[in-house]
Amino acid sequence: MAREFKLPDLGEGIHEGEVVSVLVSVGDQVNEGDPILEVETDKAAVEIPSPFTGVVEEIRVQTGDVVSVGDVLVVFSDGQTEKKAKAGEERPRVESMPDREAEPGRKGKKSAPEGKKPQGPRAGDENRTDGRPVPASPSTRKLALKLGVDLRGVSPTGPAGRVTAQDVRDFAEKEENLSETPEREGRQPAGRRASAGTLSRIELPELPDFTRWGSIHRVPVRSIRRATARQTALSWSQIPHVTSQDEADITELEALRKKHKEAVKIEGGKLTLTPFVLKAAASALKRFPHFNAALDTETDELIVKDYLHIGVAVDTEDGLIVPVVRDVDQKSIADLALEITGLSRRTRDRKVSLDQMQGGSFTLTNIGALGGGHFTPIINYPQVAILGTGAAKMKPVVRENPRGGHAIVPRLILPMVVAIDHRVLDGADAVRFLRTVIDMLEDPEKMLLRIG
C-alpha cells in the first residue's frame, strides 16, 4: 500500500521551505528516521527524516523546489508489495496535488446547489482545497474559530499570503452584512461603509516592461533572502518603529578585552565586544522587562518573557542569519565568548539547527565589523525591541581635567542604537534602556558584578 509523506509543520509559523537536496532515490529501502530530504526553511537547513519504513516509490520534488506544509514530498510502498519502479528509474514528476476528495477513505463534499456559493468546511479546518494549510498565526486561527470563519475563504493581505486577524474580522463583517440582505449572491449592500482595514490595503501596480529601456535578466529570490524579505516586510508593516541613538565610551572596556583575549583564545573562543554587549543588554532587560516581550493584539496583552534568550545577527555569504544565545544572564563573559564563537562558525557553515534559530526574546545586531556607524535596525517580529552597535572609533572627547578645567583626549567611542515598538514602549523608555546599557559598558566592573 502506498503511503504519502507530506512536509510536516516545522513550528513557529513556518509554512514553506526550499528543497536543498534529495537524499534518496526511487527504489531505495528506507528505515523510519533515516534522512530523506534537506529543506531550508526560515534561514535554517533542516534534514527531514522518514516517518516510514519502506521502499521509495515516487519522489515528487527536486532540488530548488519551494514546498509548503502539507505538500506531498515522497511516496513510499511498505516493501511487501511489488515495487513500482526499479532503483535509479524515477517516475515522471507529478506537477499537481491530487484532489483531496479522491483520496481513499475521505468523504466527498456535496455539490453546492446551482447558483449558490460552495460553503466548504467551517472554521477550524485549516486546509485549503489543494491540501495546503492556510498561513495564519495561532491567535488568528483562534479568532476565526470564535467568529465562525472558514480561513480557506478569506483573502490574505499579510506578507507571503498570511491571513491576518483584520482579514478575518473583515470577512466576518461582510458575511454578517450579507446575511441581513435578502439577496445573497455576493453583492455588497449599497451604502455599506468600508471596514477599518480597507484603506491600508494597497493593491500593487503592475510592474512596467523594463525591456523597453534595455536588456534584463531575472534572479529568483530564494533561500535566506526570501525568508529575510518576508520577515522584514512583516516587521515593518506591523510594528511602528522608533529609534534612539547614543554613544558609549568603551576605552576601559577595550583595555579589559585586550587583557583577557589570549586566555579566551587558548580555550577556543574569540573575545570580541559582542559578549560584553550581550551581558550589558541582559542587565538592562532585567531592569526593563517590557523590552523582553511580545504583543498579543488579539487579547490586548503584553507577553513578558521570564527568560533572556538573545538572538545575535550573523553576516554570512548567503545573507543575515540570527541564531539564539540562551540564558545570557546566567553565563559569564568567557562562556558567552566561547558559545558565540562556535555558534557563529556553525551559522556561517550552514550547520546551525532550526532549534538554535528559535525562541529569541530580544536581538543584537552589529555592523561594526564592516566599518558601519549609526544605522536603523528593523525589529525582529514578534519581538518589541532590537539593539544595534556600529564600529568603535577613536574620537576627540572633552573631559574634566583632574587639576581643574577641561582637556581634549582621545577616547574609543562606540555608536549604539535601540529600536522599539511604539505600541509597547515610548521614546523615554528607549533612552533609559540605552543609557543603562551604556553605563554598563563604560563601567566594566559594574557589569561583571551584575550590578544594575
CSV table of C-alpha atoms in Angstrom, one decimal:
chain,number,residue,atom,x,y,z
A,1,MET,CA,0.0,0.0,0.0
A,2,ALA,CA,1.4,3.4,-1.0
A,3,ARG,CA,1.9,6.0,1.8
A,4,GLU,CA,2.4,9.7,1.1
A,5,PHE,CA,4.9,11.7,3.2
A,6,LYS,CA,3.9,15.4,3.4
A,7,LEU,CA,6.1,18.3,4.6
A,8,PRO,CA,5.3,18.5,8.3
A,9,ASP,CA,4.7,21.6,10.4
A,10,LEU,CA,8.2,22.7,11.5
A,11,GLY,CA,6.9,25.1,14.1
A,12,GLU,CA,6.8,28.9,14.9
A,13,GLY,CA,4.6,29.8,11.8
A,14,ILE,CA,7.0,28.2,9.3
A,15,HIS,CA,4.8,27.1,6.3
A,16,GLU,CA,7.2,26.7,3.4
A,17,GLY,CA,10.8,25.9,2.6
A,18,GLU,CA,13.2,25.3,-0.3
A,19,VAL,CA,14.4,21.8,-1.1
A,20,VAL,CA,18.2,21.9,-0.8
A,21,SER,CA,18.9,18.3,-1.6
A,22,VAL,CA,17.1,14.9,-2.1
A,23,LEU,CA,18.9,12.2,-0.2
A,24,VAL,CA,17.2,9.2,-1.6
A,25,SER,CA,16.3,7.7,-5.0
A,26,VAL,CA,13.3,5.7,-6.3
A,27,GLY,CA,13.7,2.1,-5.2
A,28,ASP,CA,15.8,2.8,-2.1
A,29,GLN,CA,14.9,0.9,1.1
A,30,VAL,CA,14.5,3.5,3.9
A,31,ASN,CA,14.1,2.9,7.6
A,32,GLU,CA,12.0,5.1,9.9
A,33,GLY,CA,14.1,8.1,11.0
A,34,ASP,CA,16.5,8.0,8.0
A,35,PRO,CA,17.1,11.5,6.5
A,36,ILE,CA,15.4,11.6,3.1
A,37,LEU,CA,15.4,15.4,2.3
A,38,GLU,CA,17.2,18.6,3.3
A,39,VAL,CA,14.9,21.6,3.3
A,40,GLU,CA,15.9,25.2,4.0
A,41,THR,CA,13.3,27.0,5.9
A,42,ASP,CA,13.3,30.2,7.9
A,43,LYS,CA,17.1,30.6,7.4
A,44,ALA,CA,18.0,27.1,8.6
A,45,ALA,CA,18.7,23.9,6.7
A,46,VAL,CA,16.8,21.0,8.2
A,47,GLU,CA,17.1,17.3,7.5
A,48,ILE,CA,13.7,15.8,7.1
A,49,PRO,CA,13.6,12.2,8.5
A,50,SER,CA,11.4,9.5,7.0
A,51,PRO,CA,8.3,8.7,9.1
A,52,PHE,CA,8.0,5.2,7.5
A,53,THR,CA,10.0,2.1,6.9
A,54,GLY,CA,9.6,1.0,3.3
A,55,VAL,CA,10.6,1.5,-0.3
A,56,VAL,CA,10.8,4.9,-2.1
A,57,GLU,CA,8.1,4.5,-4.8
A,58,GLU,CA,7.9,8.1,-6.0
A,59,ILE,CA,9.7,11.4,-5.5
A,60,ARG,CA,7.6,14.4,-6.2
A,61,VAL,CA,10.1,17.2,-5.5
A,62,GLN,CA,13.6,18.1,-6.8
A,63,THR,CA,16.4,20.4,-5.7
A,64,GLY,CA,15.3,24.1,-5.8
A,65,ASP,CA,11.6,23.5,-5.4
A,66,VAL,CA,9.7,25.6,-2.9
A,67,VAL,CA,7.3,23.4,-0.9
A,68,SER,CA,4.6,24.2,1.6
A,69,VAL,CA,3.5,22.4,4.7
A,70,GLY,CA,1.1,19.7,3.6
A,71,ASP,CA,2.8,19.2,0.1
A,72,VAL,CA,3.4,15.5,-0.8
A,73,LEU,CA,7.2,15.1,-1.0
A,74,VAL,CA,7.8,11.3,-1.2
A,75,VAL,CA,5.5,8.3,-1.8
A,76,PHE,CA,6.5,5.0,-0.1
A,77,SER,CA,5.4,1.4,-0.5
A,78,ASP,CA,5.5,-0.8,2.5
A,79,GLY,CA,8.1,-3.0,0.9
A,80,GLN,CA,5.8,-6.1,0.9
A,81,THR,CA,4.1,-5.4,-2.4
A,82,GLU,CA,5.8,-5.4,-5.8
A,83,LYS,CA,7.9,-2.3,-6.3
A,84,LYS,CA,6.5,0.2,-8.8
A,85,ALA,CA,9.9,1.3,-10.1
A,86,LYS,CA,13.3,-0.1,-10.2
A,87,ALA,CA,16.2,1.6,-8.4
A,88,GLY,CA,17.5,4.5,-10.3
A,89,GLU,CA,14.5,4.7,-12.5
A,90,GLU,CA,12.3,7.6,-11.4
A,91,ARG,CA,8.8,8.1,-12.4
A,92,PRO,CA,7.8,11.4,-14.1
A,93,ARG,CA,7.4,14.1,-11.5
A,94,VAL,CA,3.8,14.9,-10.6
A,95,GLU,CA,3.1,18.6,-11.3
A,96,SER,CA,-0.1,19.0,-9.3
A,97,MET,CA,-1.5,17.9,-6.0
A,98,PRO,CA,-4.1,15.1,-6.0
A,99,ASP,CA,-7.7,16.1,-5.4
A,100,ARG,CA,-8.4,15.6,-1.7
A,101,GLU,CA,-11.8,14.3,-2.4
A,102,ALA,CA,-10.3,11.5,-4.4
A,103,GLU,CA,-8.1,10.3,-1.5
A,104,PRO,CA,-9.1,6.8,-0.2
A,105,GLY,CA,-11.2,6.9,2.9
A,106,ARG,CA,-12.1,10.6,2.5
A,107,LYS,CA,-15.7,11.5,2.1
A,108,GLY,CA,-16.5,13.6,-0.9
A,109,LYS,CA,-18.1,17.0,-0.5
A,110,LYS,CA,-21.6,17.6,-1.6
A,111,SER,CA,-22.0,19.8,-4.6
A,112,ALA,CA,-23.5,23.3,-3.8
A,113,PRO,CA,-26.9,24.0,-5.4
A,114,GLU,CA,-26.7,25.7,-8.7
A,115,GLY,CA,-26.3,29.4,-8.4
A,116,LYS,CA,-25.1,29.2,-4.8
A,117,LYS,CA,-21.6,29.6,-3.4
A,118,PRO,CA,-19.9,26.5,-2.2
A,119,GLN,CA,-19.8,26.8,1.6
A,120,GLY,CA,-16.9,24.4,2.4
A,121,PRO,CA,-16.0,23.4,6.0
A,122,ARG,CA,-16.4,25.9,8.8
A,123,ALA,CA,-13.7,27.4,10.9
A,124,GLY,CA,-11.2,25.0,12.4
A,125,ASP,CA,-10.5,23.2,9.2
A,126,GLU,CA,-7.1,24.7,8.4
A,127,ASN,CA,-6.6,23.1,5.0
A,128,ARG,CA,-7.1,24.8,1.6
A,129,THR,CA,-8.8,22.8,-1.1
A,130,ASP,CA,-5.4,21.9,-2.5
A,131,GLY,CA,-4.2,20.3,0.7
A,132,ARG,CA,-2.0,23.2,1.9
A,133,PRO,CA,-2.6,24.8,5.3
A,134,VAL,CA,-3.7,28.4,5.4
A,135,PRO,CA,-0.8,30.6,6.6
A,136,ALA,CA,-2.1,32.3,9.8
A,137,SER,CA,-0.9,32.8,13.4
A,138,PRO,CA,-2.4,30.7,16.2
A,139,SER,CA,-4.3,33.8,17.6
A,140,THR,CA,-5.8,34.4,14.1
A,141,ARG,CA,-6.9,30.8,13.9
A,142,LYS,CA,-8.5,31.2,17.4
A,143,LEU,CA,-10.3,34.3,16.3
A,144,ALA,CA,-11.6,32.6,13.1
A,145,LEU,CA,-12.9,29.7,15.2
A,146,LYS,CA,-14.6,32.2,17.5
A,147,LEU,CA,-16.3,34.1,14.7
A,148,GLY,CA,-17.1,31.0,12.6
A,149,VAL,CA,-15.0,32.0,9.7
A,150,ASP,CA,-13.5,29.5,7.2
A,151,LEU,CA,-9.9,30.5,6.7
A,152,ARG,CA,-9.9,29.0,3.2
A,153,GLY,CA,-12.4,31.6,2.1
A,154,VAL,CA,-10.5,34.6,3.4
A,155,SER,CA,-8.4,36.7,1.1
A,156,PRO,CA,-5.0,37.2,2.7
A,157,THR,CA,-3.3,40.6,2.9
A,158,GLY,CA,-0.3,39.7,5.1
A,159,PRO,CA,3.2,39.1,3.9
A,160,ALA,CA,3.7,35.8,2.0
A,161,GLY,CA,0.0,35.2,1.7
A,162,ARG,CA,-0.6,35.2,5.5
A,163,VAL,CA,-4.2,35.7,6.7
A,164,THR,CA,-4.3,38.4,9.4
A,165,ALA,CA,-6.7,39.0,12.2
A,166,GLN,CA,-8.1,42.0,10.4
A,167,ASP,CA,-8.7,39.8,7.3
A,168,VAL,CA,-10.8,37.5,9.5
A,169,ARG,CA,-12.8,40.4,11.0
A,170,ASP,CA,-13.4,42.0,7.6
A,171,PHE,CA,-14.6,38.6,6.2
A,172,ALA,CA,-16.9,38.1,9.2
A,173,GLU,CA,-18.4,41.6,8.9
A,174,LYS,CA,-19.0,41.0,5.2
A,175,GLU,CA,-20.8,37.7,5.9
A,176,GLU,CA,-22.9,39.3,8.6
A,177,ASN,CA,-24.0,42.1,6.3
A,178,LEU,CA,-24.8,39.7,3.6
A,179,SER,CA,-26.9,37.6,5.9
A,180,GLU,CA,-29.1,40.6,6.7
A,181,THR,CA,-29.7,41.2,3.0
A,182,PRO,CA,-32.4,39.3,1.0
A,183,GLU,CA,-30.0,38.8,-1.9
A,184,ARG,CA,-27.1,36.5,-1.1
A,185,GLU,CA,-25.4,36.4,-4.5
A,186,GLY,CA,-22.2,38.1,-3.2
A,187,ARG,CA,-23.1,41.7,-4.0
A,188,GLN,CA,-22.1,44.3,-1.4
A,189,PRO,CA,-25.1,46.1,0.0
A,190,ALA,CA,-25.5,49.7,-1.3
A,191,GLY,CA,-24.1,52.3,1.1
A,192,ARG,CA,-22.0,49.9,3.1
A,193,ARG,CA,-19.2,51.6,4.9
A,194,ALA,CA,-15.7,50.4,4.3
A,195,SER,CA,-14.2,48.3,7.1
A,196,ALA,CA,-11.4,49.6,9.3
A,197,GLY,CA,-8.6,47.9,7.4
A,198,THR,CA,-9.6,48.8,3.9
A,199,LEU,CA,-7.5,51.9,3.5
A,200,SER,CA,-4.3,50.1,4.5
A,201,ARG,CA,-4.7,47.6,1.7
A,202,ILE,CA,-2.8,49.0,-1.2
A,203,GLU,CA,-3.0,47.0,-4.4
A,204,LEU,CA,0.4,47.0,-6.0
A,205,PRO,CA,0.5,48.4,-9.5
A,206,GLU,CA,1.7,46.1,-12.3
A,207,LEU,CA,5.4,46.4,-13.0
A,208,PRO,CA,6.4,48.2,-16.2
A,209,ASP,CA,8.0,46.4,-19.1
A,210,PHE,CA,11.7,47.1,-18.3
A,211,THR,CA,12.8,45.7,-21.6
A,212,ARG,CA,11.6,48.9,-23.2
A,213,TRP,CA,14.8,50.5,-21.9
A,214,GLY,CA,17.3,47.7,-22.3
A,215,SER,CA,18.1,44.1,-21.6
A,216,ILE,CA,17.3,42.5,-18.3
A,217,HIS,CA,17.7,39.1,-16.5
A,218,ARG,CA,15.8,37.6,-13.6
A,219,VAL,CA,17.3,36.2,-10.4
A,220,PRO,CA,15.0,34.0,-8.2
A,221,VAL,CA,14.6,35.3,-4.7
A,222,ARG,CA,15.3,32.1,-2.7
A,223,SER,CA,16.6,30.7,0.5
A,224,ILE,CA,17.8,33.2,3.1
A,225,ARG,CA,17.0,36.3,1.1
A,226,ARG,CA,13.4,35.1,0.6
A,227,ALA,CA,13.0,34.5,4.4
A,228,THR,CA,14.6,37.9,5.2
A,229,ALA,CA,12.3,39.7,2.7
A,230,ARG,CA,9.2,38.0,4.3
A,231,GLN,CA,10.3,38.7,7.9
A,232,THR,CA,11.3,42.3,7.4
A,233,ALA,CA,8.2,43.1,5.4
A,234,LEU,CA,6.1,41.6,8.3
A,235,SER,CA,8.1,43.6,10.9
A,236,TRP,CA,8.0,46.9,9.1
A,237,SER,CA,4.3,46.6,8.2
A,238,GLN,CA,3.1,45.6,11.7
A,239,ILE,CA,5.5,47.5,14.1
A,240,PRO,CA,5.6,51.3,14.4
A,241,HIS,CA,9.4,51.7,14.8
A,242,VAL,CA,11.0,54.4,16.9
A,243,THR,CA,14.8,54.6,17.3
A,244,SER,CA,17.1,56.2,19.9
A,245,GLN,CA,20.8,56.7,19.2
A,246,ASP,CA,23.7,57.4,21.6
A,247,GLU,CA,27.5,56.6,22.1
A,248,ALA,CA,29.4,54.7,24.7
A,249,ASP,CA,33.0,55.4,25.8
A,250,ILE,CA,34.5,51.9,25.8
A,251,THR,CA,38.1,52.9,26.3
A,252,GLU,CA,38.4,51.0,29.7
A,253,LEU,CA,36.3,48.1,28.3
A,254,GLU,CA,38.7,47.7,25.4
A,255,ALA,CA,41.7,47.6,27.7
A,256,LEU,CA,39.9,44.8,29.7
A,257,ARG,CA,39.1,42.9,26.5
A,258,LYS,CA,42.7,43.0,25.2
A,259,LYS,CA,44.0,41.9,28.6
A,260,HIS,CA,41.9,38.7,28.6
A,261,LYS,CA,41.5,37.9,24.9
A,262,GLU,CA,44.5,35.5,24.8
A,263,ALA,CA,43.2,33.4,27.7
A,264,VAL,CA,39.9,33.0,25.9
A,265,LYS,CA,41.7,32.2,22.7
A,266,ILE,CA,43.5,29.3,24.3
A,267,GLU,CA,40.1,27.8,25.3
A,268,GLY,CA,39.0,28.0,21.7
A,269,GLY,CA,37.0,31.2,21.8
A,270,LYS,CA,37.3,34.8,20.5
A,271,LEU,CA,36.8,37.6,22.9
A,272,THR,CA,35.1,40.3,20.8
A,273,LEU,CA,32.9,43.2,22.0
A,274,THR,CA,29.8,41.1,21.5
A,275,PRO,CA,29.8,39.1,24.8
A,276,PHE,CA,30.2,42.3,26.7
A,277,VAL,CA,27.3,44.0,24.9
A,278,LEU,CA,25.2,40.8,25.4
A,279,LYS,CA,25.9,40.9,29.1
A,280,ALA,CA,25.0,44.6,29.4
A,281,ALA,CA,21.8,44.1,27.4
A,282,ALA,CA,20.8,41.2,29.7
A,283,SER,CA,21.2,43.5,32.7
A,284,ALA,CA,19.1,46.2,31.1
A,285,LEU,CA,16.4,43.7,30.1
A,286,LYS,CA,16.1,42.7,33.7
A,287,ARG,CA,15.6,46.3,34.7
A,288,PHE,CA,13.2,47.0,31.9
A,289,PRO,CA,11.4,43.7,31.3
A,290,HIS,CA,8.9,45.2,28.7
A,291,PHE,CA,11.8,45.2,26.2
A,292,ASN,CA,11.8,41.4,26.6
A,293,ALA,CA,8.3,40.9,25.5
A,294,ALA,CA,5.8,40.3,22.6
A,295,LEU,CA,2.4,42.0,22.0
A,296,ASP,CA,-0.7,39.8,21.6
A,297,THR,CA,-3.1,42.1,19.6
A,298,GLU,CA,-6.0,39.6,19.9
A,299,THR,CA,-6.1,39.8,23.7
A,300,ASP,CA,-4.5,43.2,24.2
A,301,GLU,CA,-1.9,41.7,26.5
A,302,LEU,CA,1.9,42.0,26.7
A,303,ILE,CA,3.6,38.6,26.9
A,304,VAL,CA,6.7,39.2,29.1
A,305,LYS,CA,9.3,36.5,28.8
A,306,ASP,CA,11.0,35.5,32.1
A,307,TYR,CA,13.9,34.1,30.1
A,308,LEU,CA,16.7,36.0,28.4
A,309,HIS,CA,17.4,34.3,25.0
A,310,ILE,CA,19.1,36.9,22.8
A,311,GLY,CA,19.5,36.5,19.1
A,312,VAL,CA,22.8,37.5,17.6
A,313,ALA,CA,22.7,38.6,13.9
A,314,VAL,CA,25.5,36.8,11.9
A,315,ASP,CA,26.5,38.1,8.4
A,316,THR,CA,27.0,35.1,6.1
A,317,GLU,CA,27.7,34.7,2.4
A,318,ASP,CA,24.0,33.9,1.9
A,319,GLY,CA,22.6,36.7,4.0
A,320,LEU,CA,21.8,37.6,7.6
A,321,ILE,CA,21.1,34.7,10.0
A,322,VAL,CA,20.1,35.2,13.6
A,323,PRO,CA,21.0,32.2,15.9
A,324,VAL,CA,20.0,32.5,19.6
A,325,VAL,CA,22.2,32.5,22.7
A,326,ARG,CA,20.1,31.2,25.6
A,327,ASP,CA,20.1,32.3,29.2
A,328,VAL,CA,22.6,35.1,28.6
A,329,ASP,CA,22.1,36.3,32.2
A,330,GLN,CA,23.3,33.0,33.6
A,331,LYS,CA,26.6,32.9,31.7
A,332,SER,CA,30.0,34.5,32.2
A,333,ILE,CA,31.7,36.7,29.6
A,334,ALA,CA,34.1,33.9,28.9
A,335,ASP,CA,31.3,31.4,28.5
A,336,LEU,CA,29.5,33.7,26.1
A,337,ALA,CA,32.6,34.3,24.1
A,338,LEU,CA,33.1,30.5,23.6
A,339,GLU,CA,29.5,29.9,22.8
A,340,ILE,CA,29.3,32.8,20.3
A,341,THR,CA,32.5,31.7,18.5
A,342,GLY,CA,31.1,28.2,17.9
A,343,LEU,CA,27.6,29.4,17.1
A,344,SER,CA,28.9,31.9,14.6
A,345,ARG,CA,31.1,29.3,12.9
A,346,ARG,CA,28.3,26.8,12.6
A,347,THR,CA,26.0,29.5,11.2
A,348,ARG,CA,28.4,30.6,8.5
A,349,ASP,CA,29.0,26.9,7.6
A,350,ARG,CA,25.1,26.5,7.4
A,351,LYS,CA,25.2,23.8,10.1
A,352,VAL,CA,23.1,25.7,12.7
A,353,SER,CA,20.0,23.8,13.7
A,354,LEU,CA,16.4,25.1,13.4
A,355,ASP,CA,16.1,24.8,17.2
A,356,GLN,CA,19.1,27.2,17.6
A,357,MET,CA,17.2,29.8,15.4
A,358,GLN,CA,14.1,29.9,17.5
A,359,GLY,CA,13.0,31.2,20.9
A,360,GLY,CA,14.7,34.5,20.9
A,361,SER,CA,13.2,37.2,23.1
A,362,PHE,CA,15.5,40.1,22.0
A,363,THR,CA,18.1,40.7,19.3
A,364,LEU,CA,21.5,42.2,19.0
A,365,THR,CA,22.8,43.3,15.6
A,366,ASN,CA,26.3,44.6,14.9
A,367,ILE,CA,27.6,46.2,11.7
A,368,GLY,CA,30.9,47.3,13.3
A,369,ALA,CA,32.9,44.5,11.7
A,370,LEU,CA,32.0,46.0,8.3
A,371,GLY,CA,33.0,49.5,9.4
A,372,GLY,CA,29.5,50.9,9.7
A,373,GLY,CA,28.5,53.5,12.2
A,374,HIS,CA,25.0,54.7,13.1
A,375,PHE,CA,22.1,52.8,11.4
A,376,THR,CA,18.4,52.0,11.9
A,377,PRO,CA,17.8,48.3,12.6
A,378,ILE,CA,14.4,46.5,12.0
A,379,ILE,CA,12.8,44.8,14.9
A,380,ASN,CA,12.6,41.0,14.6
A,381,TYR,CA,8.8,40.4,14.8
A,382,PRO,CA,7.2,39.4,17.2
A,383,GLN,CA,9.9,40.9,19.5
A,384,VAL,CA,9.4,44.5,20.5
A,385,ALA,CA,13.0,45.9,20.5
A,386,ILE,CA,16.4,45.4,19.0
A,387,LEU,CA,19.8,46.7,20.0
A,388,GLY,CA,22.4,47.7,17.4
A,389,THR,CA,26.1,48.6,17.5
A,390,GLY,CA,28.5,50.1,15.0
A,391,ALA,CA,32.2,50.3,14.6
A,392,ALA,CA,34.1,51.7,17.6
A,393,LYS,CA,36.5,54.5,16.6
A,394,MET,CA,38.9,56.8,18.3
A,395,LYS,CA,37.5,60.3,18.7
A,396,PRO,CA,38.5,63.6,20.5
A,397,VAL,CA,36.4,63.9,23.7
A,398,VAL,CA,36.2,66.9,26.1
A,399,ARG,CA,36.8,65.6,29.6
A,400,GLU,CA,37.3,67.3,33.0
A,401,ASN,CA,40.9,67.7,33.9
A,402,PRO,CA,41.8,66.3,37.4
A,403,ARG,CA,43.8,69.5,38.0
A,404,GLY,CA,40.9,71.7,37.0
A,405,GLY,CA,39.4,72.9,33.7
A,406,HIS,CA,38.9,70.6,30.7
A,407,ALA,CA,41.1,68.7,28.3
A,408,ILE,CA,40.6,67.2,24.9
A,409,VAL,CA,41.6,63.5,25.0
A,410,PRO,CA,41.3,60.6,22.5
A,411,ARG,CA,38.7,58.0,23.5
A,412,LEU,CA,37.3,54.9,21.9
A,413,ILE,CA,33.7,55.6,21.1
A,414,LEU,CA,31.0,53.0,20.2
A,415,PRO,CA,27.9,54.1,18.3
A,416,MET,CA,24.7,52.4,19.6
A,417,VAL,CA,21.0,52.4,18.7
A,418,VAL,CA,17.9,50.8,20.0
A,419,ALA,CA,14.7,50.4,18.0
A,420,ILE,CA,11.4,50.0,19.8
A,421,ASP,CA,7.8,49.0,19.1
A,422,HIS,CA,6.0,52.3,19.9
A,423,ARG,CA,2.8,50.4,20.7
A,424,VAL,CA,4.5,48.9,23.7
A,425,LEU,CA,7.3,51.3,24.6
A,426,ASP,CA,7.9,55.1,24.4
A,427,GLY,CA,10.9,57.1,23.4
A,428,ALA,CA,11.8,57.9,27.0
A,429,ASP,CA,11.9,54.1,27.7
A,430,ALA,CA,14.3,53.7,24.8
A,431,VAL,CA,16.6,56.4,26.2
A,432,ARG,CA,16.6,54.9,29.7
A,433,PHE,CA,17.3,51.4,28.4
A,434,LEU,CA,20.1,52.5,26.1
A,435,ARG,CA,21.7,54.6,28.9
A,436,THR,CA,21.6,51.6,31.2
A,437,VAL,CA,23.5,49.5,28.6
A,438,ILE,CA,26.0,52.3,28.0
A,439,ASP,CA,26.6,52.7,31.8
A,440,MET,CA,27.4,49.0,32.0
A,441,LEU,CA,29.9,49.2,29.1
A,442,GLU,CA,31.5,52.3,30.4
A,443,ASP,CA,32.0,50.7,33.9
A,444,PRO,CA,33.1,47.1,33.2
A,445,GLU,CA,33.4,46.3,36.9
A,446,LYS,CA,29.7,47.1,37.5
A,447,MET,CA,28.8,44.8,34.6
A,448,LEU,CA,30.9,42.0,35.8
A,449,LEU,CA,29.5,42.2,39.3
A,450,ARG,CA,25.9,42.1,37.8
A,451,ILE,CA,25.0,45.4,39.5
A,452,GLY,CA,22.3,47.3,37.7
